[in-house]
mmCIF file of C-alpha atoms and ligand atoms in Angstrom:
data_model
loop_
_atom_site.group_PDB
_atom_site.id
_atom_site.type_symbol
_atom_site.label_atom_id
_atom_site.label_comp_id
_atom_site.label_asym_id
_atom_site.label_seq_id
_atom_site.Cartn_x
_atom_site.Cartn_y
_atom_site.Cartn_z
ATOM 1 C CA UNK A 747 -68.753 21.166 55.175
ATOM 2 C CA UNK A 748 -69.250 22.524 58.672
ATOM 3 C CA UNK A 749 -69.047 26.071 59.913
ATOM 4 C CA UNK A 750 -65.528 26.963 61.037
ATOM 5 C CA UNK A 751 -66.995 28.541 64.189
ATOM 6 C CA UNK A 752 -69.567 25.936 65.291
ATOM 7 C CA UNK A 753 -70.883 22.489 64.341
ATOM 8 C CA UNK A 754 -73.719 23.771 62.134
ATOM 9 C CA UNK A 755 -73.772 23.087 58.403
ATOM 10 C CA UNK A 756 -71.920 25.777 56.437
ATOM 11 C CA UNK A 757 -73.991 27.819 53.961
ATOM 12 C CA UNK A 758 -70.969 29.696 52.622
ATOM 13 C CA UNK A 759 -67.677 28.103 51.649
ATOM 14 C CA UNK A 760 -64.996 30.777 51.810
ATOM 15 C CA UNK A 761 -64.926 31.422 54.721
ATOM 16 C CA UNK A 762 -66.871 28.285 55.783
ATOM 17 C CA UNK A 763 -69.710 29.664 57.885
ATOM 18 C CA UNK A 764 -73.230 28.685 58.919
ATOM 19 C CA UNK A 765 -76.114 31.103 58.321
ATOM 20 C CA UNK A 766 -75.853 32.961 61.627
ATOM 21 C CA UNK A 767 -72.086 33.252 61.550
ATOM 22 C CA UNK A 768 -72.119 34.355 57.906
ATOM 23 C CA UNK A 769 -74.660 37.119 58.574
ATOM 24 C CA UNK A 770 -72.587 38.330 61.537
ATOM 25 C CA UNK A 771 -69.353 38.141 59.494
ATOM 26 C CA UNK A 772 -70.871 40.132 56.629
ATOM 27 C CA UNK A 773 -72.335 42.832 58.845
ATOM 28 C CA UNK A 774 -69.114 43.280 60.797
ATOM 29 C CA UNK A 775 -67.205 43.638 57.513
ATOM 30 C CA UNK A 776 -69.511 46.471 56.418
ATOM 31 C CA UNK A 777 -69.365 48.119 59.870
ATOM 32 C CA UNK A 778 -65.575 47.928 59.845
ATOM 33 C CA UNK A 779 -65.437 49.659 56.438
ATOM 34 C CA UNK A 780 -67.730 52.440 57.677
ATOM 35 C CA UNK A 781 -65.583 52.953 60.767
ATOM 36 C CA UNK A 782 -62.127 52.563 59.245
ATOM 37 C CA UNK A 783 -62.783 54.962 56.361
ATOM 38 C CA UNK A 784 -65.025 57.316 58.399
ATOM 39 C CA UNK A 785 -67.793 56.980 55.834
ATOM 40 C CA UNK A 786 -70.509 58.149 58.219
ATOM 41 C CA UNK A 787 -69.076 60.155 61.110
ATOM 42 C CA UNK A 788 -72.395 60.366 63.006
ATOM 43 C CA UNK A 789 -76.059 59.440 62.799
ATOM 44 C CA UNK A 790 -77.201 63.022 62.258
ATOM 45 C CA UNK A 791 -75.723 63.055 58.786
ATOM 46 C CA UNK A 792 -78.353 63.427 56.032
ATOM 47 C CA UNK A 793 -77.986 60.205 54.096
ATOM 48 C CA UNK A 794 -79.462 59.121 50.800
ATOM 49 C CA UNK A 795 -78.899 55.694 49.245
ATOM 50 C CA UNK A 796 -78.827 55.330 45.455
ATOM 51 C CA UNK A 797 -81.119 52.348 44.897
ATOM 52 C CA UNK A 798 -82.002 50.246 41.893
ATOM 53 C CA UNK A 799 -84.100 47.552 43.532
ATOM 54 C CA UNK A 800 -81.231 45.092 42.962
ATOM 55 C CA UNK A 801 -79.417 43.129 45.663
ATOM 56 C CA UNK A 802 -76.422 45.424 46.270
ATOM 57 C CA UNK A 803 -78.204 48.699 46.903
ATOM 58 C CA UNK A 804 -80.989 46.930 48.806
ATOM 59 C CA UNK A 805 -78.451 45.297 51.144
ATOM 60 C CA UNK A 806 -76.717 48.682 51.696
ATOM 61 C CA UNK A 807 -80.074 50.380 52.319
ATOM 62 C CA UNK A 808 -81.190 47.650 54.723
ATOM 63 C CA UNK A 809 -78.027 47.778 56.834
ATOM 64 C CA UNK A 810 -77.803 51.578 57.007
ATOM 65 C CA UNK A 811 -81.454 51.698 58.041
ATOM 66 C CA UNK A 812 -80.961 48.886 60.577
ATOM 67 C CA UNK A 813 -78.039 50.780 62.147
ATOM 68 C CA UNK A 814 -80.079 53.953 62.636
ATOM 69 C CA UNK A 815 -78.752 56.253 59.899
ATOM 70 C CA UNK A 816 -82.321 57.055 58.764
ATOM 71 C CA UNK A 817 -81.594 56.863 55.029
ATOM 72 C CA UNK A 818 -83.795 58.063 52.192
ATOM 73 C CA UNK A 819 -83.802 55.856 49.082
ATOM 74 C CA UNK A 820 -83.267 57.556 45.731
ATOM 75 C CA UNK A 821 -83.973 55.693 42.503
ATOM 76 C CA UNK A 822 -83.669 56.609 38.856
ATOM 77 C CA UNK A 823 -86.069 55.130 36.357
ATOM 78 C CA UNK A 824 -84.061 55.150 33.136
ATOM 79 C CA UNK A 825 -86.960 53.689 31.179
ATOM 80 C CA UNK A 826 -85.680 50.210 30.286
ATOM 81 C CA UNK A 827 -88.674 48.165 29.188
ATOM 82 C CA UNK A 828 -89.120 44.745 30.760
ATOM 83 C CA UNK A 829 -86.498 45.417 33.414
ATOM 84 C CA UNK A 830 -86.621 48.611 35.466
ATOM 85 C CA UNK A 831 -90.384 48.593 36.248
ATOM 86 C CA UNK A 832 -89.972 45.252 38.099
ATOM 87 C CA UNK A 833 -86.951 46.323 40.132
ATOM 88 C CA UNK A 834 -88.681 49.579 41.099
ATOM 89 C CA UNK A 835 -91.753 47.657 42.268
ATOM 90 C CA UNK A 836 -89.470 45.512 44.469
ATOM 91 C CA UNK A 837 -87.852 48.655 45.831
ATOM 92 C CA UNK A 838 -91.188 50.337 46.549
ATOM 93 C CA UNK A 839 -92.332 47.262 48.472
ATOM 94 C CA UNK A 840 -89.074 47.066 50.408
ATOM 95 C CA UNK A 841 -89.212 50.756 51.365
ATOM 96 C CA UNK A 842 -92.865 50.495 52.365
ATOM 97 C CA UNK A 843 -92.205 47.478 54.588
ATOM 98 C CA UNK A 844 -89.131 49.068 56.194
ATOM 99 C CA UNK A 845 -90.672 52.564 56.454
ATOM 100 C CA UNK A 846 -87.932 54.160 54.378
ATOM 101 C CA UNK A 847 -88.798 57.301 52.351
ATOM 102 C CA UNK A 848 -88.310 56.772 48.627
ATOM 103 C CA UNK A 849 -87.846 59.292 45.824
ATOM 104 C CA UNK A 850 -88.001 58.182 42.179
ATOM 105 C CA UNK A 851 -87.004 60.359 39.216
ATOM 106 C CA UNK A 852 -87.326 59.296 35.608
ATOM 107 C CA UNK A 853 -85.422 60.073 32.402
ATOM 108 C CA UNK A 854 -88.799 60.522 30.711
ATOM 109 C CA UNK A 855 -89.883 63.301 33.068
ATOM 110 C CA UNK A 856 -86.497 64.942 33.573
ATOM 111 C CA UNK A 857 -85.077 64.713 30.031
ATOM 112 C CA UNK A 858 -88.200 64.194 27.928
ATOM 113 C CA UNK A 859 -87.381 60.628 26.830
ATOM 114 C CA UNK A 860 -86.779 57.175 28.318
ATOM 115 C CA UNK A 861 -83.432 55.437 27.699
ATOM 116 C CA UNK A 862 -85.133 53.114 25.201
ATOM 117 C CA UNK A 863 -86.422 56.144 23.243
ATOM 118 C CA UNK A 864 -83.065 57.931 23.446
ATOM 119 C CA UNK A 865 -81.343 54.887 21.942
ATOM 120 C CA UNK A 866 -83.955 54.609 19.198
ATOM 121 C CA UNK A 867 -83.407 58.216 18.282
ATOM 122 C CA UNK A 868 -79.665 58.631 18.771
ATOM 123 C CA UNK A 869 -78.335 55.078 18.543
ATOM 124 C CA UNK A 870 -74.973 54.391 20.150
ATOM 125 C CA UNK A 871 -73.986 52.534 23.261
ATOM 126 C CA UNK A 872 -76.764 52.243 25.880
ATOM 127 C CA UNK A 873 -74.396 52.535 28.839
ATOM 128 C CA UNK A 874 -72.980 55.838 27.608
ATOM 129 C CA UNK A 875 -76.239 57.810 27.746
ATOM 130 C CA UNK A 876 -77.497 55.809 30.728
ATOM 131 C CA UNK A 877 -74.367 56.376 32.823
ATOM 132 C CA UNK A 878 -74.178 60.111 32.139
ATOM 133 C CA UNK A 879 -77.857 60.868 32.664
ATOM 134 C CA UNK A 880 -78.214 58.682 35.733
ATOM 135 C CA UNK A 881 -75.147 60.179 37.436
ATOM 136 C CA UNK A 882 -76.440 63.652 36.561
ATOM 137 C CA UNK A 883 -79.797 63.011 38.230
ATOM 138 C CA UNK A 884 -78.327 61.218 41.252
ATOM 139 C CA UNK A 885 -76.028 64.136 41.850
ATOM 140 C CA UNK A 886 -78.669 66.806 41.300
ATOM 141 C CA UNK A 887 -81.379 65.105 43.346
ATOM 142 C CA UNK A 888 -79.071 64.241 46.241
ATOM 143 C CA UNK A 889 -77.920 67.825 46.761
ATOM 144 C CA UNK A 890 -80.030 68.406 49.859
ATOM 145 C CA UNK A 891 -78.249 65.448 51.515
ATOM 146 C CA UNK A 892 -74.753 65.336 53.025
ATOM 147 C CA UNK A 893 -73.752 61.979 51.578
ATOM 148 C CA UNK A 894 -74.934 59.521 48.952
ATOM 149 C CA UNK A 895 -74.256 55.823 49.590
ATOM 150 C CA UNK A 896 -74.130 53.335 46.741
ATOM 151 C CA UNK A 897 -74.219 49.543 46.673
ATOM 152 C CA UNK A 898 -70.877 49.141 44.870
ATOM 153 C CA UNK A 899 -69.114 45.970 45.994
ATOM 154 C CA UNK A 900 -65.546 44.669 45.762
ATOM 155 C CA UNK A 901 -66.051 43.111 42.313
ATOM 156 C CA UNK A 902 -67.535 46.373 40.939
ATOM 157 C CA UNK A 903 -64.535 48.282 42.215
ATOM 158 C CA UNK A 904 -61.956 45.902 40.793
ATOM 159 C CA UNK A 905 -63.745 46.096 37.412
ATOM 160 C CA UNK A 906 -63.704 49.919 37.547
ATOM 161 C CA UNK A 907 -59.980 49.967 38.343
ATOM 162 C CA UNK A 908 -59.205 47.724 35.383
ATOM 163 C CA UNK A 909 -61.582 49.552 33.019
ATOM 164 C CA UNK A 910 -60.026 52.930 33.843
ATOM 165 C CA UNK A 911 -56.570 51.471 33.281
ATOM 166 C CA UNK A 912 -57.585 49.973 29.938
ATOM 167 C CA UNK A 913 -59.124 53.293 28.890
ATOM 168 C CA UNK A 914 -56.089 55.283 30.077
ATOM 169 C CA UNK A 915 -58.329 57.183 32.467
ATOM 170 C CA UNK A 916 -56.401 57.264 35.723
ATOM 171 C CA UNK A 917 -57.988 60.615 36.636
ATOM 172 C CA UNK A 918 -61.308 58.787 37.038
ATOM 173 C CA UNK A 919 -59.655 56.229 39.318
ATOM 174 C CA UNK A 920 -58.634 59.065 41.634
ATOM 175 C CA UNK A 921 -62.261 59.250 42.672
ATOM 176 C CA UNK A 922 -62.606 55.533 43.374
ATOM 177 C CA UNK A 923 -62.093 54.111 46.860
ATOM 178 C CA UNK A 924 -64.561 53.679 49.752
ATOM 179 C CA UNK A 925 -65.394 57.379 49.528
ATOM 180 C CA UNK A 926 -64.860 60.061 46.945
ATOM 181 C CA UNK A 927 -62.111 62.451 47.812
ATOM 182 C CA UNK A 928 -60.008 63.540 44.887
ATOM 183 C CA UNK A 929 -62.386 66.240 43.746
ATOM 184 C CA UNK A 930 -64.772 68.083 46.015
ATOM 185 C CA UNK A 931 -67.185 70.707 44.818
ATOM 186 C CA UNK A 932 -70.323 72.180 46.322
ATOM 187 C CA UNK A 933 -72.321 70.744 43.435
ATOM 188 C CA UNK A 934 -71.003 67.186 43.876
ATOM 189 C CA UNK A 935 -72.493 65.154 46.722
ATOM 190 C CA UNK A 936 -69.880 63.056 48.491
ATOM 191 C CA UNK A 937 -70.247 59.360 47.654
ATOM 192 C CA UNK A 938 -69.557 56.424 49.938
ATOM 193 C CA UNK A 939 -69.466 52.668 49.330
ATOM 194 C CA UNK A 940 -70.208 50.722 52.543
ATOM 195 C CA UNK A 941 -70.042 47.321 50.724
ATOM 196 C CA UNK A 942 -66.595 48.157 49.336
ATOM 197 C CA UNK A 943 -64.823 45.077 50.718
ATOM 198 C CA UNK A 944 -67.718 42.611 50.251
ATOM 199 C CA UNK A 945 -67.475 40.405 47.193
ATOM 200 C CA UNK A 946 -70.376 39.976 44.786
ATOM 201 C CA UNK A 947 -70.816 36.420 46.108
ATOM 202 C CA UNK A 948 -70.976 37.616 49.701
ATOM 203 C CA UNK A 949 -73.580 40.290 48.913
ATOM 204 C CA UNK A 950 -75.606 37.736 46.948
ATOM 205 C CA UNK A 951 -75.428 35.233 49.843
ATOM 206 C CA UNK A 952 -76.468 37.898 52.371
ATOM 207 C CA UNK A 953 -79.402 38.977 50.223
ATOM 208 C CA UNK A 954 -80.558 35.374 49.671
ATOM 209 C CA UNK A 955 -80.197 34.443 53.339
ATOM 210 C CA UNK A 956 -82.195 37.525 54.354
ATOM 211 C CA UNK A 957 -84.783 36.534 51.714
ATOM 212 C CA UNK A 958 -84.918 40.009 50.205
ATOM 213 C CA UNK A 959 -87.391 40.156 47.352
ATOM 214 C CA UNK A 960 -85.055 41.548 44.717
ATOM 215 C CA UNK A 961 -84.370 40.703 41.114
ATOM 216 C CA UNK A 962 -81.121 38.894 40.328
ATOM 217 C CA UNK A 963 -81.494 39.542 36.597
ATOM 218 C CA UNK A 964 -79.214 41.847 34.684
ATOM 219 C CA UNK A 965 -80.184 44.877 32.662
ATOM 220 C CA UNK A 966 -80.940 43.682 29.084
ATOM 221 C CA UNK A 967 -78.213 46.031 27.809
ATOM 222 C CA UNK A 968 -75.564 44.725 30.232
ATOM 223 C CA UNK A 969 -74.193 42.154 27.781
ATOM 224 C CA UNK A 970 -73.033 45.038 25.573
ATOM 225 C CA UNK A 971 -71.081 46.769 28.305
ATOM 226 C CA UNK A 972 -67.314 46.838 28.636
ATOM 227 C CA UNK A 973 -67.858 46.256 32.362
ATOM 228 C CA UNK A 974 -69.592 42.954 31.594
ATOM 229 C CA UNK A 975 -66.611 41.771 29.568
ATOM 230 C CA UNK A 976 -64.104 42.857 32.216
ATOM 231 C CA UNK A 977 -66.226 41.136 34.874
ATOM 232 C CA UNK A 978 -66.321 37.864 32.908
ATOM 233 C CA UNK A 979 -62.540 38.004 32.438
ATOM 234 C CA UNK A 980 -61.914 38.641 36.127
ATOM 235 C CA UNK A 981 -64.347 35.913 37.162
ATOM 236 C CA UNK A 982 -62.511 33.435 34.967
ATOM 237 C CA UNK A 983 -59.186 34.533 36.408
ATOM 238 C CA UNK A 984 -60.597 34.197 39.920
ATOM 239 C CA UNK A 985 -61.082 30.451 39.255
ATOM 240 C CA UNK A 986 -57.332 29.878 39.051
ATOM 241 C CA UNK A 987 -55.992 32.971 40.868
ATOM 242 C CA UNK A 988 -57.691 33.037 44.247
ATOM 243 C CA UNK A 989 -58.949 36.432 45.516
ATOM 244 C CA UNK A 990 -57.820 38.268 42.403
ATOM 245 C CA UNK A 991 -60.509 40.966 42.846
ATOM 246 C CA UNK A 992 -59.581 41.481 46.476
ATOM 247 C CA UNK A 993 -55.867 41.656 45.662
ATOM 248 C CA UNK A 994 -56.499 44.168 42.903
ATOM 249 C CA UNK A 995 -58.597 46.416 45.139
ATOM 250 C CA UNK A 996 -56.271 46.222 48.140
ATOM 251 C CA UNK A 997 -53.212 47.012 46.031
ATOM 252 C CA UNK A 998 -55.113 49.857 44.389
ATOM 253 C CA UNK A 999 -55.961 51.360 47.797
ATOM 254 C CA UNK A 1000 -52.232 51.425 48.537
ATOM 255 C CA UNK A 1001 -51.683 53.462 45.363
ATOM 256 C CA UNK A 1002 -54.715 55.710 45.792
ATOM 257 C CA UNK A 1003 -53.059 58.526 47.820
ATOM 258 C CA UNK A 1004 -50.429 58.956 45.089
ATOM 259 C CA UNK A 1005 -53.066 58.875 42.328
ATOM 260 C CA UNK A 1006 -55.178 61.453 44.193
ATOM 261 C CA UNK A 1007 -52.171 63.684 44.745
ATOM 262 C CA UNK A 1008 -51.391 63.610 41.046
ATOM 263 C CA UNK A 1009 -54.939 64.494 40.002
ATOM 264 C CA UNK A 1010 -56.058 66.790 42.837
ATOM 265 C CA UNK A 1011 -54.798 69.796 40.918
ATOM 266 C CA UNK A 1012 -56.851 68.818 37.858
ATOM 267 C CA UNK A 1013 -58.939 71.541 36.268
ATOM 268 C CA UNK A 1014 -61.805 72.768 38.509
ATOM 269 C CA UNK A 1015 -65.246 71.800 37.234
ATOM 270 C CA UNK A 1016 -67.116 74.642 35.560
ATOM 271 C CA UNK A 1017 -70.807 75.522 35.477
ATOM 272 C CA UNK A 1018 -72.565 74.163 32.375
ATOM 273 C CA UNK A 1019 -73.691 77.013 30.125
ATOM 274 C CA UNK A 1020 -77.151 75.455 29.796
ATOM 275 C CA UNK A 1021 -78.105 73.896 33.127
ATOM 276 C CA UNK A 1022 -75.534 75.373 35.517
ATOM 277 C CA UNK A 1023 -74.520 71.954 36.855
ATOM 278 C CA UNK A 1024 -70.810 71.284 37.384
ATOM 279 C CA UNK A 1025 -68.969 69.638 34.508
ATOM 280 C CA UNK A 1026 -65.665 69.503 32.691
ATOM 281 C CA UNK A 1027 -66.913 71.061 29.484
ATOM 282 C CA UNK A 1028 -68.652 74.291 28.569
ATOM 283 C CA UNK A 1029 -71.833 72.297 27.977
ATOM 284 C CA UNK A 1030 -72.108 69.274 30.269
ATOM 285 C CA UNK A 1031 -72.464 65.855 28.684
ATOM 286 C CA UNK A 1032 -76.065 65.440 29.912
ATOM 287 C CA UNK A 1033 -77.070 68.674 28.151
ATOM 288 C CA UNK A 1034 -75.189 67.546 25.035
ATOM 289 C CA UNK A 1035 -77.340 64.409 24.937
ATOM 290 C CA UNK A 1036 -80.546 66.373 25.505
ATOM 291 C CA UNK A 1037 -79.543 68.853 22.777
ATOM 292 C CA UNK A 1038 -79.060 65.997 20.348
ATOM 293 C CA UNK A 1039 -82.481 64.658 21.280
ATOM 294 C CA UNK A 1040 -84.253 67.969 20.860
ATOM 295 C CA UNK A 1041 -82.258 69.115 17.856
ATOM 296 C CA UNK A 1042 -82.559 65.707 16.201
ATOM 297 C CA UNK A 1043 -78.820 65.738 15.586
ATOM 298 C CA UNK A 1044 -77.478 62.457 14.338
ATOM 299 C CA UNK A 1045 -74.259 62.203 16.322
ATOM 300 C CA UNK A 1046 -73.940 58.613 17.472
ATOM 301 C CA UNK A 1047 -73.125 58.112 21.146
ATOM 302 C CA UNK A 1048 -69.995 56.044 20.824
ATOM 303 C CA UNK A 1049 -68.231 56.003 24.132
ATOM 304 C CA UNK A 1050 -69.487 53.981 27.001
ATOM 305 C CA UNK A 1051 -69.585 54.113 30.728
ATOM 306 C CA UNK A 1052 -71.361 51.581 32.841
ATOM 307 C CA UNK A 1053 -73.339 50.843 35.967
HETATM 308 FE FE1 SF4 B 1131 -77.600 51.475 32.171
HETATM 309 FE FE2 SF4 B 1131 -76.226 49.635 33.500
HETATM 310 FE FE3 SF4 B 1131 -78.108 48.907 31.754
HETATM 311 FE FE4 SF4 B 1131 -75.785 49.956 30.897
HETATM 312 S S1 SF4 B 1131 -76.053 47.993 31.941
HETATM 313 S S2 SF4 B 1131 -77.865 50.474 30.175
HETATM 314 S S3 SF4 B 1131 -75.361 51.460 32.516
HETATM 315 S S4 SF4 B 1131 -78.468 50.030 33.671
#
């Protein structure tokens, strides 16, 4: 198959593009998203990128750095043996080579236990504790920045839309979209998703073509996650229903203003009685987990969130 723009051999099939044309296509897609949704109004904005050392956040970090936004990388070490140490080493190398400042915070230091230890002690679903504690730290540690960018791609978003629907949690969907907007609070850093319209395959192809040294392995707990099951279902559907993820996301964006309107009057977050961070309950869910750890309570963490 040849590139649809020149006679070179295509390295990507849909659209059929050679290496150079694919890289240009991908970058212009990300730039367009940033411009259309006013994700980064100027280059003076204090930007932090939530990084894991995986392909998505590394691609987002690389492009935002390349385009002069002077990002800082922020990573959370959950403490997942055999997995996170490798991805953080990749990230440290990448940041060193690209002269990007990097901050790493760990569950062990901040909460007194790694995710592996928390699960040993409290049991329950790994993604529940992981999701809550990681979001807590990302939010808290990004407070001196104006905006936090994440590496979420089109497939991630379509999975989130479907998961929230399945769980009857439309209020959470109000904060999806290329940038958060349903709820704003001085203690919540605004989040943006520059790779919003890039499919998982496109991000993977970009990362491989740029030869980024990143891990393509999944978290060892991922197979347990609801997200993983939704992703597998959507991927299977995508085989017979072309662009199902893209259709889902684009239709969702059409509905988003109405969803946001409905939930914008939702209860204001309140300050957690223990840590003072914003939450929906008297004691935020991160403090509830830490209390269980310290108090050796035996409540099993049943619910789950995900990456
Ligand atoms: Fe955490 Fe994601 Fe692993 Fe779940 S799959 S434990 S949310 S890193």
